[in-house]
Each structure stands twice: as C-alpha cells, then as structure tokens.
XYZ file of C-alpha atoms in Angstrom:
404
model
C 74.001 166.553 30.989
C 72.715 167.975 28.059
C 69.500 167.216 27.415
C 68.309 165.878 24.263
C 66.439 168.241 22.329
C 64.380 167.633 19.265
C 61.176 167.978 17.200
C 60.908 172.356 17.843
C 62.698 173.679 14.822
C 59.267 174.899 13.538
C 58.006 175.868 17.538
C 58.120 179.731 18.036
C 58.239 179.294 21.743
C 61.332 176.428 21.024
C 63.547 178.690 23.241
C 61.585 179.269 26.490
C 60.338 175.317 26.075
C 64.148 174.362 25.754
C 65.256 176.900 28.594
C 61.823 174.976 30.715
C 62.859 171.286 29.267
C 66.707 172.230 30.648
C 65.592 173.115 33.712
C 63.249 170.027 34.841
C 65.543 167.580 33.277
C 68.876 169.265 35.989
C 66.384 168.708 39.192
C 64.382 165.366 37.753
C 65.466 162.913 36.728
C 63.938 161.775 33.385
C 63.775 158.758 30.718
C 61.548 161.054 28.057
C 59.291 164.023 27.237
C 56.593 164.483 24.739
C 54.692 167.731 23.823
C 51.309 168.262 23.124
C 50.247 171.084 21.739
C 46.591 172.216 23.020
C 44.331 174.702 20.977
C 45.269 178.432 21.026
C 41.277 179.076 22.780
C 43.104 176.343 25.846
C 43.882 178.278 29.083
C 47.380 175.786 29.335
C 48.438 175.785 25.945
C 51.837 173.216 25.814
C 51.154 169.673 27.682
C 54.212 168.369 28.940
C 53.864 164.300 29.246
C 56.996 163.313 31.597
C 58.405 159.905 31.445
C 60.367 159.382 34.824
C 62.181 157.343 37.027
C 60.060 154.167 38.870
C 60.045 155.328 42.248
C 58.739 155.060 45.504
C 55.791 157.492 46.235
C 56.863 159.708 48.868
C 59.079 160.683 46.149
C 56.505 161.773 44.290
C 54.945 164.803 45.930
C 58.847 166.475 45.474
C 58.523 165.987 41.744
C 55.312 167.630 41.545
C 56.470 170.810 43.543
C 59.318 170.790 41.676
C 58.039 170.993 38.385
C 55.170 173.410 40.349
C 58.044 175.823 40.544
C 59.652 175.217 36.975
C 56.516 176.430 35.484
C 54.865 178.657 37.977
C 56.435 181.574 35.970
C 54.963 179.999 32.465
C 50.998 179.875 32.798
C 50.738 178.868 29.309
C 52.501 175.500 30.146
C 51.269 171.814 31.731
C 52.858 169.056 33.176
C 52.101 165.707 33.651
C 54.431 162.623 35.234
C 54.207 159.411 35.357
C 56.488 155.822 35.450
C 57.387 153.357 32.676
C 55.536 150.266 35.625
C 52.234 153.199 35.104
C 52.145 153.409 31.188
C 52.818 149.356 30.520
C 50.375 148.698 33.585
C 47.722 151.454 32.745
C 48.206 150.517 28.695
C 47.846 147.071 29.697
C 44.177 147.642 30.831
C 43.222 149.367 27.943
C 44.047 152.977 28.768
C 44.791 154.473 24.901
C 46.019 158.178 26.104
C 50.236 156.840 26.461
C 50.001 155.044 23.173
C 48.086 158.285 21.251
C 50.247 160.939 22.905
C 53.994 159.214 23.699
C 55.367 159.124 19.868
C 58.217 159.776 18.188
C 56.505 162.337 16.706
C 55.899 164.200 19.765
C 58.710 163.963 21.896
C 60.829 166.654 22.757
C 63.709 164.912 24.897
C 65.156 161.256 25.951
C 68.051 160.420 27.649
C 71.119 159.237 26.252
C 69.295 157.201 23.382
C 65.447 156.300 21.839
C 63.835 153.241 21.062
C 60.380 153.733 19.257
C 58.233 151.447 21.244
C 59.949 151.140 24.723
C 56.804 152.438 26.398
C 54.992 149.374 25.266
C 57.664 146.790 25.087
C 55.714 144.556 27.275
C 51.707 145.072 26.542
C 49.681 143.046 24.016
C 48.869 146.108 21.765
C 46.940 143.755 19.679
C 44.046 143.579 22.427
C 44.001 147.263 23.508
C 41.331 149.146 21.690
C 39.379 146.398 22.531
C 39.801 146.384 26.375
C 39.164 150.566 26.125
C 35.934 150.225 24.119
C 35.052 147.370 27.524
C 36.254 150.148 30.047
C 34.492 152.977 28.378
C 31.422 150.455 28.365
C 31.269 149.235 31.660
C 31.774 153.551 32.985
C 29.238 154.389 30.315
C 26.720 152.197 32.390
C 28.147 153.278 35.849
C 27.026 156.928 33.802
C 23.648 156.199 32.880
C 22.757 154.289 36.277
C 22.807 157.347 38.459
C 21.343 159.700 35.554
C 18.702 156.980 35.577
C 18.256 157.166 39.553
C 18.321 160.840 39.562
C 15.563 161.445 37.427
C 13.570 158.490 39.179
C 14.327 160.759 42.146
C 13.320 163.755 39.715
C 9.914 162.252 40.085
C 9.243 161.748 42.897
C 9.570 165.302 44.044
C 12.827 163.728 46.020
C 15.274 166.495 44.459
C 17.943 166.877 47.323
C 18.591 163.229 46.636
C 18.244 163.557 42.701
C 20.878 166.272 43.344
C 22.902 164.445 44.738
C 22.661 161.629 42.016
C 23.080 163.759 38.818
C 26.766 164.269 40.550
C 27.698 161.346 40.658
C 26.395 161.758 37.035
C 29.139 164.872 36.702
C 31.866 163.256 38.935
C 31.733 159.642 37.039
C 31.342 161.513 33.304
C 34.914 163.389 34.751
C 36.606 160.368 35.796
C 36.281 159.090 32.161
C 36.928 161.736 30.479
C 40.284 162.360 32.774
C 41.143 158.480 31.878
C 40.817 158.055 28.504
C 42.624 161.888 27.774
C 44.526 162.566 30.514
C 45.920 159.155 31.146
C 44.981 159.480 35.023
C 41.933 160.874 36.948
C 41.247 163.050 39.640
C 41.198 162.442 43.125
C 38.573 164.072 44.831
C 34.491 164.877 44.467
C 34.031 168.511 43.849
C 33.279 169.105 40.808
C 35.060 172.402 40.197
C 37.958 170.516 40.269
C 37.417 167.786 37.998
C 36.195 170.818 35.976
C 39.529 172.473 36.494
C 41.548 169.510 36.170
C 40.159 168.864 32.270
C 40.279 172.423 31.546
C 44.024 172.319 31.481
C 43.605 170.545 28.222
C 40.070 170.684 26.834
C 38.446 174.155 26.876
C 35.566 172.311 26.299
C 34.784 170.469 29.612
C 35.471 173.929 31.645
C 32.167 175.691 30.424
C 30.120 173.428 32.016
C 29.598 175.821 34.846
C 31.864 178.530 33.430
C 32.843 180.202 36.459
C 33.206 184.081 35.265
C 28.947 183.787 35.285
C 27.681 184.372 39.135
C 24.662 182.404 38.198
C 27.020 179.340 37.242
C 28.563 179.239 40.294
C 26.210 179.153 42.359
C 24.811 176.521 40.560
C 28.167 174.488 40.818
C 28.480 175.627 44.702
C 25.304 174.653 45.208
C 26.215 170.574 43.655
C 29.777 170.962 45.034
C 27.256 170.521 48.159
C 25.362 168.236 46.892
C 27.918 165.350 47.962
C 28.231 166.033 51.529
C 24.962 167.566 52.451
C 22.824 164.780 50.986
C 24.930 162.294 52.376
C 26.060 163.070 56.398
C 23.329 166.029 57.282
C 19.385 166.409 56.451
C 18.889 169.916 55.781
C 20.569 170.258 52.114
C 17.455 171.599 49.913
C 17.653 172.947 46.053
C 14.993 174.225 43.910
C 12.998 171.879 41.038
C 14.722 174.327 38.098
C 17.759 173.838 39.763
C 17.934 170.554 39.647
C 16.263 170.440 36.180
C 19.531 173.419 35.275
C 21.969 170.286 36.881
C 20.269 167.377 34.400
C 20.688 169.024 31.028
C 24.697 170.261 31.922
C 24.721 166.130 33.149
C 23.210 165.370 29.921
C 25.848 168.043 28.186
C 28.658 166.742 29.161
C 27.997 162.820 28.742
C 27.764 163.566 24.959
C 31.318 165.472 24.920
C 32.860 162.649 26.864
C 31.434 160.208 23.800
C 32.667 162.372 21.188
C 36.285 162.971 22.993
C 36.305 159.139 24.049
C 34.946 157.958 21.040
C 38.038 160.373 18.668
C 40.810 158.543 20.890
C 40.089 154.863 20.719
C 40.032 155.693 16.464
C 43.251 157.760 16.971
C 44.507 154.800 18.577
C 43.272 152.539 15.826
C 44.463 154.242 13.317
C 47.741 154.140 15.065
C 48.117 150.543 15.726
C 47.653 149.700 12.281
C 49.584 152.046 10.942
C 52.745 152.214 13.635
C 52.997 149.561 15.778
C 53.038 146.189 15.258
C 50.602 143.759 16.952
C 53.418 141.832 19.529
C 56.285 143.216 21.358
C 59.486 142.395 19.176
C 61.481 139.778 20.864
C 65.445 138.709 20.576
C 65.330 135.666 18.230
C 68.300 133.244 18.992
C 69.299 129.950 17.294
C 67.290 127.428 17.295
C 70.500 124.908 18.984
C 70.793 127.292 21.324
C 67.700 128.593 23.045
C 66.866 125.618 25.102
C 70.038 124.933 26.764
C 71.024 129.074 26.978
C 67.408 129.764 28.364
C 67.656 126.774 31.423
C 71.114 127.392 32.302
C 70.360 131.645 32.641
C 66.908 130.846 34.258
C 68.936 128.113 36.714
C 71.715 130.695 37.012
C 69.034 133.692 38.427
C 67.175 131.728 40.506
C 69.863 130.851 42.596
C 71.088 134.178 42.984
C 68.228 134.970 44.074
C 67.423 131.672 46.460
C 70.475 133.309 47.521
C 69.739 136.534 48.523
C 66.435 135.496 49.705
C 68.552 133.553 52.475
C 70.973 135.928 53.240
C 69.090 139.138 53.199
C 65.296 137.947 53.228
C 62.552 136.480 56.248
C 61.048 134.488 54.125
C 57.964 135.279 57.181
C 57.645 131.569 58.125
C 54.789 131.474 61.071
C 57.090 131.132 64.524
C 57.243 126.868 65.411
C 56.669 127.569 69.368
C 57.495 129.186 72.128
C 60.796 129.936 74.451
C 60.486 128.844 77.966
C 58.783 131.017 80.538
C 56.982 133.752 78.381
C 54.232 133.507 76.755
C 53.851 134.141 73.284
C 51.640 136.349 71.161
C 52.083 136.576 67.280
C 49.582 137.783 64.762
C 49.640 135.319 61.591
C 50.435 137.492 58.160
C 49.959 136.041 54.937
C 53.074 138.558 53.478
C 54.984 141.595 53.692
C 53.106 143.628 52.351
C 50.168 142.219 54.792
C 52.247 142.939 57.529
C 53.385 146.694 56.389
C 49.791 147.673 55.811
C 49.076 146.362 59.286
C 51.368 149.070 60.341
C 50.146 151.828 58.674
C 46.706 151.258 60.165
C 48.606 150.952 63.627
C 50.315 154.569 62.430
C 46.867 155.909 61.061
C 44.493 154.851 65.078
C 48.329 156.512 66.845
C 47.949 159.184 65.039
C 43.465 160.064 64.737
C 43.769 158.915 68.312
C 46.209 162.692 69.020
C 44.114 164.806 67.339
C 41.145 163.978 69.975
C 42.595 163.741 72.588
C 46.024 165.733 74.771
C 47.470 163.969 77.783
C 49.361 167.600 78.873
C 50.500 166.338 82.435
C 54.295 166.199 81.433
C 56.228 169.800 80.968
C 56.629 169.196 76.845
C 56.312 172.246 74.634
C 54.086 171.389 71.356
C 53.959 167.277 72.308
C 52.015 166.919 70.171
C 53.031 168.146 66.975
C 56.086 166.203 68.151
C 55.185 162.596 68.460
C 52.701 163.313 65.281
C 55.411 164.428 63.329
C 57.247 161.815 64.083
C 54.423 159.563 63.368
C 54.083 160.647 60.007
C 57.618 160.070 59.220
C 57.315 156.658 60.095
C 54.578 155.880 58.258
C 55.892 157.407 55.178
C 58.776 155.710 55.709
C 57.008 151.981 55.230
C 58.579 150.339 52.302
C 54.823 149.120 51.080
C 55.984 149.071 47.232
C 59.201 147.124 48.215
C 57.263 145.105 50.227
C 56.044 143.785 46.425
C 59.252 143.070 45.336
C 59.801 140.787 48.458
C 56.656 138.821 48.453
C 58.088 137.920 44.522
C 61.009 136.850 45.658
C 59.492 135.257 48.058
C 57.269 133.109 45.930
C 60.600 132.009 43.696
C 62.658 131.564 46.627
C 59.576 129.084 48.030
C 58.542 127.297 44.840
C 62.089 126.760 43.501
C 62.448 124.613 47.312
C 59.537 122.488 46.712
C 60.299 121.782 43.092
C 63.830 121.151 44.550
C-alpha cells in the first residue's frame, strides 16, 4: 500500500524523509509516524516516533533491527518505536511525552485513515499533568537523596563511596530526563550509554562529559567504574578533586533536567488546554435503547468468551485426587503468568548450569551450543504476554460461573 505521507511540503529533506518512511512501512506494520525536528547542532536532527501494532516482546528486537538497517546510512535520523498499549499505559501513569509530540502537526504518516485523539482515547487527560508532576517530584526526591549521601561520604573522606552515590545521582537524573523527554528509559548502568541515548535528541545532555576532551573522557570512565568496583571490590580508588568535579557535573545535570522537564510539563498543560478534551469522547445512544442494547451485548460477549474458554483453555483448577498406582507430586500456581514465569526460571537455571560445567562423555560436537540454543529458543517461545490475556479470560469465566 502506498504510504500516506503528509506535512512535509516545506521540509528541505522531504525526499529523503519520504524515501525512509516508504522503506520502513514496507517492512514493519506501522500505524502512524510522527517527526520531531531537533536543532541544527543536534547529532540526530530528525527523530521518528513510530507507532506499531501490539506484539509480543520476542518480535520487537526484529523491529529494532529492521529500523537500524533502514537508518544506518542516514546519521541525521533517529527512530523509536512504541505500541498503542504502551503509549496509553505510560500516559495514564503521568508521562507527557506522547501528548507533546504525537499530534496532528507532527504527523507525517498514517495507515488507512487518521483520527485525532486515537492514541489517547482510553486516557483520562484531566489528571495526566498532575500525575506527571507527582512522578517528577518523586524522582527528584530520590536524586537529591543520592546526592546528599554523596556529600556525607565526601565529608567522611570516603571518596569511593561518594563516587558511587554520585554515579546513582547522575544515573537517576538521566532516567528522569529519559522518561519525560524520550518516552522511555534506557536500560543499563553506564553513564556514557545514558549520555549517548539522551544526546541523540538533546545535545546539552551529551556535553555533561564531552567525549572530545581526554580529561572528561577519563573522568567519565572513572565514574562508570564506580558502580561495579565500589559494590563488588575493595580496591576502587579515586582522588578527592575528581569526586568534587563529578559532583559539580551532577549538580549541572540536575538543573538541566529540571529545566527541560518543567518545559515539557508546561507545554503539555498548554496543549491540553487548547487542543484536547478533558475526557475521552464516548459514543452517544438513544436513552430508551441504552440499557437493553448494552445488556444484550454484554451477555452475548460473556457467553462467547465462556464458550471459547471451555473449548480451548485450561483454567488451572487444582487436581482433586490421585490416580491409582501413582504417587502424584504437583505444584499449585496462581495463574498462567505465574506458571510461565516458573517455566522461564527453570530454563534460566538450566542455561546457567551449562555455563559452568559440561559433561563431555558423549561424542557430540558442540553439544553445549546445541543445548543452550534449544533452551534459549524454548524460553523465547513461552507466551508471557499471552498469559495476561488468558488470565483475564479465566477471571471472566470464573466470575460469570459464580454469578449464575
């Protein structure tokens, strides 16, 4: 299907953007793409926010690989992809990123048709900014707590522990910035990785420890080592003047995060006031038909779910007895997700055991690779996300039976 590309008439790079969007939408099931244009000094001038179909986690790595392949020859472009389910959940929790950046003015691609407000139709927009401010205050309290701990260790001349607390101060400052300015946080403890992640969109964050300067690079490497070396060894050493310099960088970062996050929250307040309704739109019905229609629909849906549940799904009812001649051992689990998580943990134990000890008595070449590969494959096949759906169905079936 030909891409529905809009809002690029006045963009000097519209041909390149159109080409990239066409390539991406041919390889990935995309619902919408939004374009964020950074300042001229940003290493990544263009950022795609790509809304994809909901999918299991095991398929998302392939989507990332496809996007990396499409963009590898275009250093000015950067892409992040999200599902509708993720966007609605994180916005409901108080993240303003998608409200600020996924609007009609920044839309450059849509599949079939575009409905304004579709991304947020299940979100109570009247409380988003309130929750966002609460979230940031909680994160700020944690950041300042780590900073206070660093100052206490510094006073006691425990420079290694002070460096560790400053590492946590800086890491959580980046996490707060990523949450509000990138839509998701980076997983990892290296400050250099967090700095690169944020620097893709905002150059100021990349300059906390400039990599072009050898002194700053050495300081950053020393800070990166503080996390593991201080926790797991006794030989981490750092001079007082380096700790003081790291403390100064941490204070600069905290102020930078406050400035950017406050700007994002104010921007969201203005957008909600001007462009969005406080409550999601609901379809209206004739008053005389509402109750009968809704009740009939609910009963029909519940009956269909109940029928499907009985035919196709186990409800994990505890076994009531044993078969003659057999001693039965069984473990009770609370729900599907609990069971699948237990299976995943079992496979993890097997894989870890293979890491340390191999039985090489059998004449099989590379058997450790074969077994590990199969176990890893089996682990990836465990339907953890589908388990949540099964549990919801089970709840509906059991609650319906109780009410009958």
